[in-house]
Tab-separated table of C-alpha atoms in Angstrom:
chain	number	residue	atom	x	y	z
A	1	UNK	CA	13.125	30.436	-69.338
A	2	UNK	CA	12.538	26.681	-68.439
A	3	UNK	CA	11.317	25.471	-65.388
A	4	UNK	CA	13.160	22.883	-63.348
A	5	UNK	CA	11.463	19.097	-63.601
A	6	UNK	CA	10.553	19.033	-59.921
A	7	UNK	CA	8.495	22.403	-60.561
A	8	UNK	CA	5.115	23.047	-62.100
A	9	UNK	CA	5.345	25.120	-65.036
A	10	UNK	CA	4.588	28.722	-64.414
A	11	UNK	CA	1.594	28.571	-66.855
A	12	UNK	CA	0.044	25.478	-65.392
A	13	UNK	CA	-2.740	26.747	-62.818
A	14	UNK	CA	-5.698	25.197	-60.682
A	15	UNK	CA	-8.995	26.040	-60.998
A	16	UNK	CA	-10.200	27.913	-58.451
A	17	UNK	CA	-13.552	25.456	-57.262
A	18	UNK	CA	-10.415	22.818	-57.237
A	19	UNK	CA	-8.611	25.395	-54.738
A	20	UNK	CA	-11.855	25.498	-52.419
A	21	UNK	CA	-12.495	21.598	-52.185
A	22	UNK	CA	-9.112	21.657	-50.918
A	23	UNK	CA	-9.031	24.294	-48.946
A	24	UNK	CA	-12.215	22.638	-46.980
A	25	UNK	CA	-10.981	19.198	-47.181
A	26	UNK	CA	-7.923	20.489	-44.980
A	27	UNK	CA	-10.095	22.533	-42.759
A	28	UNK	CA	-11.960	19.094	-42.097
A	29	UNK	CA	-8.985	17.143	-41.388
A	30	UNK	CA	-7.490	20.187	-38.441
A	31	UNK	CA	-10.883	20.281	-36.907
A	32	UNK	CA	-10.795	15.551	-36.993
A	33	UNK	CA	-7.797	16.118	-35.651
A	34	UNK	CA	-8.402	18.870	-32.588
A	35	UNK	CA	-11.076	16.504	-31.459
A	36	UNK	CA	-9.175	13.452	-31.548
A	37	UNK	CA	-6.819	15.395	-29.599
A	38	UNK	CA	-9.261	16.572	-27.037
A	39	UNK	CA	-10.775	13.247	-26.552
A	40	UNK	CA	-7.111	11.726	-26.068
A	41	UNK	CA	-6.508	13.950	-23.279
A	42	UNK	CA	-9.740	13.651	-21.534
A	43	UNK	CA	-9.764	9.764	-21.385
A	44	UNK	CA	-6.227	9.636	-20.698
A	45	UNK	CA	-6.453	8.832	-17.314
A	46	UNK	CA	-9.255	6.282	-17.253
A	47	UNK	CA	-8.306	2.508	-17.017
A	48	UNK	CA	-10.192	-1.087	-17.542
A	49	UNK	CA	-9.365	-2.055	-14.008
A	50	UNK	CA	-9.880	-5.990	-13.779
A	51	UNK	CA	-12.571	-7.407	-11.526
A	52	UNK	CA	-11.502	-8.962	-8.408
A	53	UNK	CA	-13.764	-11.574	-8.044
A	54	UNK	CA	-12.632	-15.414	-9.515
A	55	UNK	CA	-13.730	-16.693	-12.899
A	56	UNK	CA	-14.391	-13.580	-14.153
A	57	UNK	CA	-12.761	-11.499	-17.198
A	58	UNK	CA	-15.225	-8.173	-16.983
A	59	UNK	CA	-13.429	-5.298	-16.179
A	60	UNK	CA	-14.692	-1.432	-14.444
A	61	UNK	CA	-13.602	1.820	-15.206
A	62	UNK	CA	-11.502	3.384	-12.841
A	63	UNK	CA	-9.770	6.759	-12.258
A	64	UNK	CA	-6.515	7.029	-10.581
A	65	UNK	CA	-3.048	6.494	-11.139
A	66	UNK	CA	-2.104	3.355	-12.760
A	67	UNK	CA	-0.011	1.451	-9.882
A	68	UNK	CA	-3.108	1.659	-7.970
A	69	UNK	CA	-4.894	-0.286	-10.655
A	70	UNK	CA	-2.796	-2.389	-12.284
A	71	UNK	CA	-3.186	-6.134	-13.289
A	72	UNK	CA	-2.220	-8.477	-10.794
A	73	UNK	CA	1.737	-9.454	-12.942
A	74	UNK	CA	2.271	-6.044	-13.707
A	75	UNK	CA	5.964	-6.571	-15.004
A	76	UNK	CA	6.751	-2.739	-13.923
A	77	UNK	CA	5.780	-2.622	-10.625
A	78	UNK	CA	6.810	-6.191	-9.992
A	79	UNK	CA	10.379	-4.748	-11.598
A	80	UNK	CA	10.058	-2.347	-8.819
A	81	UNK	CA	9.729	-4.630	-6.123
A	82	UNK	CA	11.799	-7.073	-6.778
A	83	UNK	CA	14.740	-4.365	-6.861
A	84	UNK	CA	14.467	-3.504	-3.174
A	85	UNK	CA	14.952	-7.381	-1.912
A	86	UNK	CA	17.233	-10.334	-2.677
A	87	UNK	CA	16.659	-13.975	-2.184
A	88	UNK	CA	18.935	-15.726	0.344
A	89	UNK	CA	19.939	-19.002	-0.575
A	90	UNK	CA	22.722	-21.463	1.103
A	91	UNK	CA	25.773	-20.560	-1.127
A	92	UNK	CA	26.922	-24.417	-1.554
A	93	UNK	CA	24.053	-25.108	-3.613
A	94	UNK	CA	23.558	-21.941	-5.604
A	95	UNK	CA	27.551	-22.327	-6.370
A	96	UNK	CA	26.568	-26.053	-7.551
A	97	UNK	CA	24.042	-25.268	-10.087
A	98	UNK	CA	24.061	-21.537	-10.985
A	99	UNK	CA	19.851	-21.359	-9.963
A	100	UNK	CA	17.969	-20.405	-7.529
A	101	UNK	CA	15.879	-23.473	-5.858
A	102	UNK	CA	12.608	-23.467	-4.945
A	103	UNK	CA	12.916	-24.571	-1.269
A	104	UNK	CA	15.094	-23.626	1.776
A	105	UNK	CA	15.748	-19.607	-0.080
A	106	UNK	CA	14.817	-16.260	2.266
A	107	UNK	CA	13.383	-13.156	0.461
A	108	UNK	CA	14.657	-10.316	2.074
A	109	UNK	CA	13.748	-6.359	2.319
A	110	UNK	CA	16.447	-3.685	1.570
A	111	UNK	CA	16.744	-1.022	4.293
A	112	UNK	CA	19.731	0.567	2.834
A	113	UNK	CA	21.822	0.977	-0.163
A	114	UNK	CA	24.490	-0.032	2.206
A	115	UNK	CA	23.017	-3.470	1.894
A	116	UNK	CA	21.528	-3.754	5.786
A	117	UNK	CA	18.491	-6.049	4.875
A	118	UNK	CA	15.693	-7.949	7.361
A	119	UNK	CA	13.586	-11.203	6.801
A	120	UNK	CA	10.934	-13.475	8.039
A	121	UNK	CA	13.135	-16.111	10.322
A	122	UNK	CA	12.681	-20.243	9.790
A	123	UNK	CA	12.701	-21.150	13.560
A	124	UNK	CA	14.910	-24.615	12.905
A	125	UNK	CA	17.065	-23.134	10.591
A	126	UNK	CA	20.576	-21.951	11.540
A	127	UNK	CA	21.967	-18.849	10.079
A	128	UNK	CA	25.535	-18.365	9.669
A	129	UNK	CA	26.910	-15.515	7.312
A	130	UNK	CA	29.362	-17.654	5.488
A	131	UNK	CA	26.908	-20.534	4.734
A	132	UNK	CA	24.651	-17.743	2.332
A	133	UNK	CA	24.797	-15.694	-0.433
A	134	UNK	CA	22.587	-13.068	-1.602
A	135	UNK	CA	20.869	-13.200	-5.027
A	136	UNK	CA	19.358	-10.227	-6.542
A	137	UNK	CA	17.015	-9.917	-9.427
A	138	UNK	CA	19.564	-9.159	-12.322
A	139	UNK	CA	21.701	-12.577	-10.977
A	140	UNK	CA	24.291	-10.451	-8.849
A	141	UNK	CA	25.910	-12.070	-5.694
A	142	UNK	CA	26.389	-10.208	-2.551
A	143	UNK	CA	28.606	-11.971	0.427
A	144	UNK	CA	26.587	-11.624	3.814
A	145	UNK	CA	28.798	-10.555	6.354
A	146	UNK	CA	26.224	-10.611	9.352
A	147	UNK	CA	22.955	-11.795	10.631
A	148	UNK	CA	21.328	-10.622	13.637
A	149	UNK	CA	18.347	-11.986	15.128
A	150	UNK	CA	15.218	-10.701	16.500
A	151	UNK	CA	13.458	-13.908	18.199
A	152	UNK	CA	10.187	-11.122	19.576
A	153	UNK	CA	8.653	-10.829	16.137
A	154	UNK	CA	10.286	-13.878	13.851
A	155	UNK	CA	12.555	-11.747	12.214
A	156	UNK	CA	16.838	-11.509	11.320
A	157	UNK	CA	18.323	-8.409	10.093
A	158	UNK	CA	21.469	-8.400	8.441
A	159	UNK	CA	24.049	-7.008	5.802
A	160	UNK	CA	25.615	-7.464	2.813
A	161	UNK	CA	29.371	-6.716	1.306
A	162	UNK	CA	28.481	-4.459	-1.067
A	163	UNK	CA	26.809	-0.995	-1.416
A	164	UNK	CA	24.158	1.069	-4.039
A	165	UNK	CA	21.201	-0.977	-3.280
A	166	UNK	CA	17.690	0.598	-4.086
A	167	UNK	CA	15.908	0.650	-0.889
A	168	UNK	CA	11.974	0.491	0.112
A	169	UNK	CA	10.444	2.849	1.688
A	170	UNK	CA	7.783	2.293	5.470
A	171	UNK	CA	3.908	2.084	4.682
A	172	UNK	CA	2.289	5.338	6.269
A	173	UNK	CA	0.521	4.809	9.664
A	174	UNK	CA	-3.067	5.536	7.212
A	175	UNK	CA	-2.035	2.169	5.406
A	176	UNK	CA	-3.551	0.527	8.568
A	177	UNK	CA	-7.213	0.870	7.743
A	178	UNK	CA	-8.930	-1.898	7.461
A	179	UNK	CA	-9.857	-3.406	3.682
A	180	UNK	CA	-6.615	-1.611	2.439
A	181	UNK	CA	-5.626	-3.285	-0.841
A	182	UNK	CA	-2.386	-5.105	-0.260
A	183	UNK	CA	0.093	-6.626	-2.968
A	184	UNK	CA	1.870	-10.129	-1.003
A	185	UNK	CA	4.741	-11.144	-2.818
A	186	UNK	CA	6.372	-14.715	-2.666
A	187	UNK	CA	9.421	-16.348	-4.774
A	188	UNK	CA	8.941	-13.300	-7.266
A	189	UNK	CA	4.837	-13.520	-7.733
A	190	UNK	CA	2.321	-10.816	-7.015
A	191	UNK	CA	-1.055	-11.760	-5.290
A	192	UNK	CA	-3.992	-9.097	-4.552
A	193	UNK	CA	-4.706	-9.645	-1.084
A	194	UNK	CA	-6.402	-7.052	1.929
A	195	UNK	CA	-6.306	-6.677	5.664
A	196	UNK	CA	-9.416	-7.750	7.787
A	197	UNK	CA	-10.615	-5.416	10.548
A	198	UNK	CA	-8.199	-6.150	12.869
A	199	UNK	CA	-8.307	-8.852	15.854
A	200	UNK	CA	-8.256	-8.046	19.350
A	201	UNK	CA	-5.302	-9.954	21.556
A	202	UNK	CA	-6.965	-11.793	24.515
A	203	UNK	CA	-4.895	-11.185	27.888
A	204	UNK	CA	-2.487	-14.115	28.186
A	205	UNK	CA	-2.333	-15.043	24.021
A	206	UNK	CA	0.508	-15.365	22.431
A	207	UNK	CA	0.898	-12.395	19.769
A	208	UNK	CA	3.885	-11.675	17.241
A	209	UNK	CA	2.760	-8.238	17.954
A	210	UNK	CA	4.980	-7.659	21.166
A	211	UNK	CA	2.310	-5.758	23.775
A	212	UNK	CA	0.502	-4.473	20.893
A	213	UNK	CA	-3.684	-4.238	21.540
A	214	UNK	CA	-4.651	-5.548	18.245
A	215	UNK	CA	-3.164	-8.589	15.777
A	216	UNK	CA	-3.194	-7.648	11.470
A	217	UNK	CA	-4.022	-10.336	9.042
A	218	UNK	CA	-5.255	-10.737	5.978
A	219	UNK	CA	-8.478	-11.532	4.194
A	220	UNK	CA	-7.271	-14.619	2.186
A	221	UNK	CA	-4.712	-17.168	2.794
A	222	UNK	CA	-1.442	-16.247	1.805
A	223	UNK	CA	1.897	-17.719	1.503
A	224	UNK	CA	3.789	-17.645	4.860
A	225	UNK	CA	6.871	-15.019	4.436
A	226	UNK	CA	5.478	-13.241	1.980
A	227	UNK	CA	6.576	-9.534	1.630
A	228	UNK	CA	3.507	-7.282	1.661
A	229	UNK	CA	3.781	-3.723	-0.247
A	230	UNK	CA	1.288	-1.444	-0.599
A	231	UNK	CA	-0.469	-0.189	-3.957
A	232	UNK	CA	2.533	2.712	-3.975
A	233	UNK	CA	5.059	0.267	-3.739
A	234	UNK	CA	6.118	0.602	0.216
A	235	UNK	CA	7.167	-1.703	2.266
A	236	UNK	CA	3.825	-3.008	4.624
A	237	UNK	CA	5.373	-6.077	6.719
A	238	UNK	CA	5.756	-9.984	6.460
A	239	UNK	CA	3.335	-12.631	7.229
A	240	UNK	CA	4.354	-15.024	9.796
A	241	UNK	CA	3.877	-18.844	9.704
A	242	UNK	CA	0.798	-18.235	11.910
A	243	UNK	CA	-0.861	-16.085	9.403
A	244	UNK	CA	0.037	-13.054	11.574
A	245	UNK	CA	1.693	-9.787	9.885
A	246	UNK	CA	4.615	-8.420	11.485
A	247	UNK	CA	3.909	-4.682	10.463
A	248	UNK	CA	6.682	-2.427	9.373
A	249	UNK	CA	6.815	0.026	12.537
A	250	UNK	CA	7.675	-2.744	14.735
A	251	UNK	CA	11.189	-2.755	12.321
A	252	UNK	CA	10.907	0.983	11.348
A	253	UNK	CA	11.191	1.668	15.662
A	254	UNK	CA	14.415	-0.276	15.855
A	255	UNK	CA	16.318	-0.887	12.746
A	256	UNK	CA	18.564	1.793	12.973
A	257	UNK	CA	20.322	0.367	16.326
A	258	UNK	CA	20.678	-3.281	14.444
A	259	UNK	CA	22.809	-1.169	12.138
A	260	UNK	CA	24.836	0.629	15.322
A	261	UNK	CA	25.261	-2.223	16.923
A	262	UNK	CA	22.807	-1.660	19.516
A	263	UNK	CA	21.000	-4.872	21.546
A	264	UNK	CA	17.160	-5.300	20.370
A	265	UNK	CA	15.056	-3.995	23.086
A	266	UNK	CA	11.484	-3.012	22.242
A	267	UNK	CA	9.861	-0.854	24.534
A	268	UNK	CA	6.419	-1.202	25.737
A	269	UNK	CA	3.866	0.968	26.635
A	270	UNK	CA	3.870	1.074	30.641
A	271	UNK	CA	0.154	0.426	30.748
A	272	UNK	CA	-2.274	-1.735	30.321
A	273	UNK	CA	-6.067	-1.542	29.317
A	274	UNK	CA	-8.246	-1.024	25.919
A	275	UNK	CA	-9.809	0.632	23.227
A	276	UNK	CA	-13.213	2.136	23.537
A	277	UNK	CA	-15.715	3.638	21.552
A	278	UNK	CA	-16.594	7.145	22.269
A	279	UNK	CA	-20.514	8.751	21.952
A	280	UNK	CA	-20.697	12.058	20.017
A	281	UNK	CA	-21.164	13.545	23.503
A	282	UNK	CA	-17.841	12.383	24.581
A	283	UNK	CA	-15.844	12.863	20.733
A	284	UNK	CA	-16.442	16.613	20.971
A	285	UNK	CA	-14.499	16.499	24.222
A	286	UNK	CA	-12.135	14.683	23.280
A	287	UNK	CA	-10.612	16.943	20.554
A	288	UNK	CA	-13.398	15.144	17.634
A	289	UNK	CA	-11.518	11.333	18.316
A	290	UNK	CA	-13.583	8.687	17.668
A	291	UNK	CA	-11.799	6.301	20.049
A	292	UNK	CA	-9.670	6.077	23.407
A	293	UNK	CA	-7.679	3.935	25.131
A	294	UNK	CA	-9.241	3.202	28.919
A	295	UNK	CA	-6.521	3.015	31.033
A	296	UNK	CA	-7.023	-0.558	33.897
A	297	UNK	CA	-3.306	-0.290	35.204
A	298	UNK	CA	-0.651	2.143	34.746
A	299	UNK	CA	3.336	2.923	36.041
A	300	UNK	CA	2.458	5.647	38.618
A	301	UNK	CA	5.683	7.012	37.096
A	302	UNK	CA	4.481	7.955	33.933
A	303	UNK	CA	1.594	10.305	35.626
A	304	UNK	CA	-1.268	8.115	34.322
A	305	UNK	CA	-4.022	7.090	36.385
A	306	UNK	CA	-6.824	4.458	36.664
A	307	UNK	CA	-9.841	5.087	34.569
A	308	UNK	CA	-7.837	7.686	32.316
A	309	UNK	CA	-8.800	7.871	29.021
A	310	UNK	CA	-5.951	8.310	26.414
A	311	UNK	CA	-7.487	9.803	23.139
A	312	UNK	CA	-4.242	11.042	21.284
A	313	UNK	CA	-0.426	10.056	20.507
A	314	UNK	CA	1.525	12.821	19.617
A	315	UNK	CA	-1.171	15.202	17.817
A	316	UNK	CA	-2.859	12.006	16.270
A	317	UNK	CA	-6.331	10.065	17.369
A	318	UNK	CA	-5.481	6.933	18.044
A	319	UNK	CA	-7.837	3.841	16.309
A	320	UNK	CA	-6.925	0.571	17.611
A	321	UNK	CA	-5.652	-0.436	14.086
A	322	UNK	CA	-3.137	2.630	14.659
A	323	UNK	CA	-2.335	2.259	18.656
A	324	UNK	CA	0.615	1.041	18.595
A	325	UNK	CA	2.338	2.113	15.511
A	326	UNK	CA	1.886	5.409	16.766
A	327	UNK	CA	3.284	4.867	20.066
A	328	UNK	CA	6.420	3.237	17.762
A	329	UNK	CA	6.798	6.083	15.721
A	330	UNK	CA	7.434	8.494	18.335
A	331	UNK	CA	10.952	9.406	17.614
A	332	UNK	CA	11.970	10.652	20.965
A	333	UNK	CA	12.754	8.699	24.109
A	334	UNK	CA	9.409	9.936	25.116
A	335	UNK	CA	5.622	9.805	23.769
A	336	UNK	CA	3.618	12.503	24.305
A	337	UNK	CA	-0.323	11.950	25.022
A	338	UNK	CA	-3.720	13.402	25.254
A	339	UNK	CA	-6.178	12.055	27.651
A	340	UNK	CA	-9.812	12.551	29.651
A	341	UNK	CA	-9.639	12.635	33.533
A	342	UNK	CA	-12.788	13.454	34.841
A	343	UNK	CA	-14.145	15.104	32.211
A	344	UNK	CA	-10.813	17.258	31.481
A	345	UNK	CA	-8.735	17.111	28.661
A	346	UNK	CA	-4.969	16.922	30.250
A	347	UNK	CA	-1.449	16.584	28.407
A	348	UNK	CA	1.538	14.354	29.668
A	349	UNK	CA	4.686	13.465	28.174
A	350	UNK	CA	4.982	9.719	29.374
């Protein structure tokens, strides 16, 4: 019987030393690989995060997911961003030359897929719907059908005629902290930036902030009307021509009656005062908060008096970077408090 061509003959056989070398040569090569393996999956999740200090190329390691640590024109997250805003430009000259120019264009924030959008407002430039067009990242044009203005903080929310837009999402009140690690984003270019501790507002200043205790900024100059996201990619505020950020509660506490065609109103907090430091003494009877707000002058009708000392919003200690986004994101008609009066810890809903 002959063997097929492909097949060793049946007679031909290995010697069996051969069969050993083999046998441990493939032994060697499972146990190379099982360690390359285990190495791969332990170093998986360490990055060369680049040094933010200028002139230099050195990078650190890092641990942590990689949109925290990403370079600086990371075409992903930058993808990302650019999908939840479109650039505004005057629709006689983007009908004239097919491009989108470098001066007198609007980058705007997406607050629904419906198309309602808000943006930093040019103070001697006139908006009318039928003198724009919107512009998104893949070259699509939108019709706006409305703008709306909101002349307290700078800003003009309006909509688009179409729908299926990817929408951002509100920093967290915890993206307040100082030194927070900020992305600004202007004309479709990412730049690391940070906040500073914040700055108090002197009695009689003017502040972009509406009644709010404390101003935001950041700690290098940036490009006026830049969109600021944080490292996950949510939607932090817009820097004003004054180098002030107008943070996204102060939108987040009102958008949704632009969009039901309710007036802008924002509502203060009926009471005046500031933000103290409490001793260890005083924290532990406060509820463990490290701050309070001393009450100077208060609306007898909200139950507050003189010399109170307002230590919570909600179930939350207040820091004066947090005040007065959580007094805005109360949800109810209402904001519930927890305060000192002589010495006694007391609830009010004000």
């Amino acid at each position: 019987m002959q063997t097929p061509p492909h097949l060793p003959s049946k007679s031909c056989s290995v010697p069996l030393y051969r069969r050993l070398m083999m046998s441990s040569s493939l032994i060697v090569i499972t146990l190379i690989a099982l360690v390359s393996g285990l190495v791969g999956g332990i170093v998986s999740d360490v990055y060369i995060v680049p040094e933010q200090g200028i002139g230099t190329d050195t990078g650190v390691i890092s641990r942590g997911p990689a949109h925290v640590i990403t370079d600086l024109q990371d075409p992903v997250f930058l993808r990302d961003q650019l999908r939840r805003s479109v650039t505004l430009v005057q629709k006689d000259v983007y009908e004239a030359t097919g491009y989108i120019p470098l001066t007198d264009t609007y980058e705007a924030v997406l607050l629904t897929d419906t198309g309602w959008f808000v943006m930093p407002e040019a103070r001697d430039q006139v908006f009318r719907p039928e003198e724009w067009i919107a512009v998104t990242m893949n070259g699509e044009t939108y019709e706006v059908d409305s703008f709306q203005k909101d002349p307290a903080y700078d800003l003009i929310y309006g909509s688009l005629g179409g729908d299926g837009f990817r929408v951002t999402a509100f920093a967290p009140v915890s993206s307040l902290e100082p030194s927070t690690s900020l992305w600004a984003m202007h004309q479709g270019d990412l730049e690391r930036t940070a906040l500073t501790y914040p700055t108090p507002v002197s009695e009689g200043a003017p502040t972009f902030l509406g009644d709010a205790q404390y101003m935001f900024q950041l700690q290098a100059q940036t490009l006026p009307a830049s969109i600021l996201w944080t490292d996950d990619g949510a939607f932090f505020g817009f820097l004003n021509g004054e180098g002030v950020i107008v943070p996204w509660f102060v939108i987040e506490s009102i958008y949704t009656d632009v969009f039901t065609g309710t007036p802008i109103v924002h509502t203060t907090f009926p009471v005046k005062g500031s933000v103290v430091r409490l001793t260890e003494k005083q924290s532990a009877t406060a509820g463990d908060a490290k701050y309070g707000f001393f009450v100077e002058i208060a609306d007898e009708k909200t139950g507050l008096q003189k010399n109170d000392l307002i230590t919570h919003i909600g179930d939350t200690a207040i820091e004066p970077w947090t005040l007065q986004a959580l007094i805005l994101s109360q949800t109810r008609e209402t904001v519930s408090v927890h305060l000192l009066r002589d010495g006694a810890r007391i609830d009010l809903t004000l």
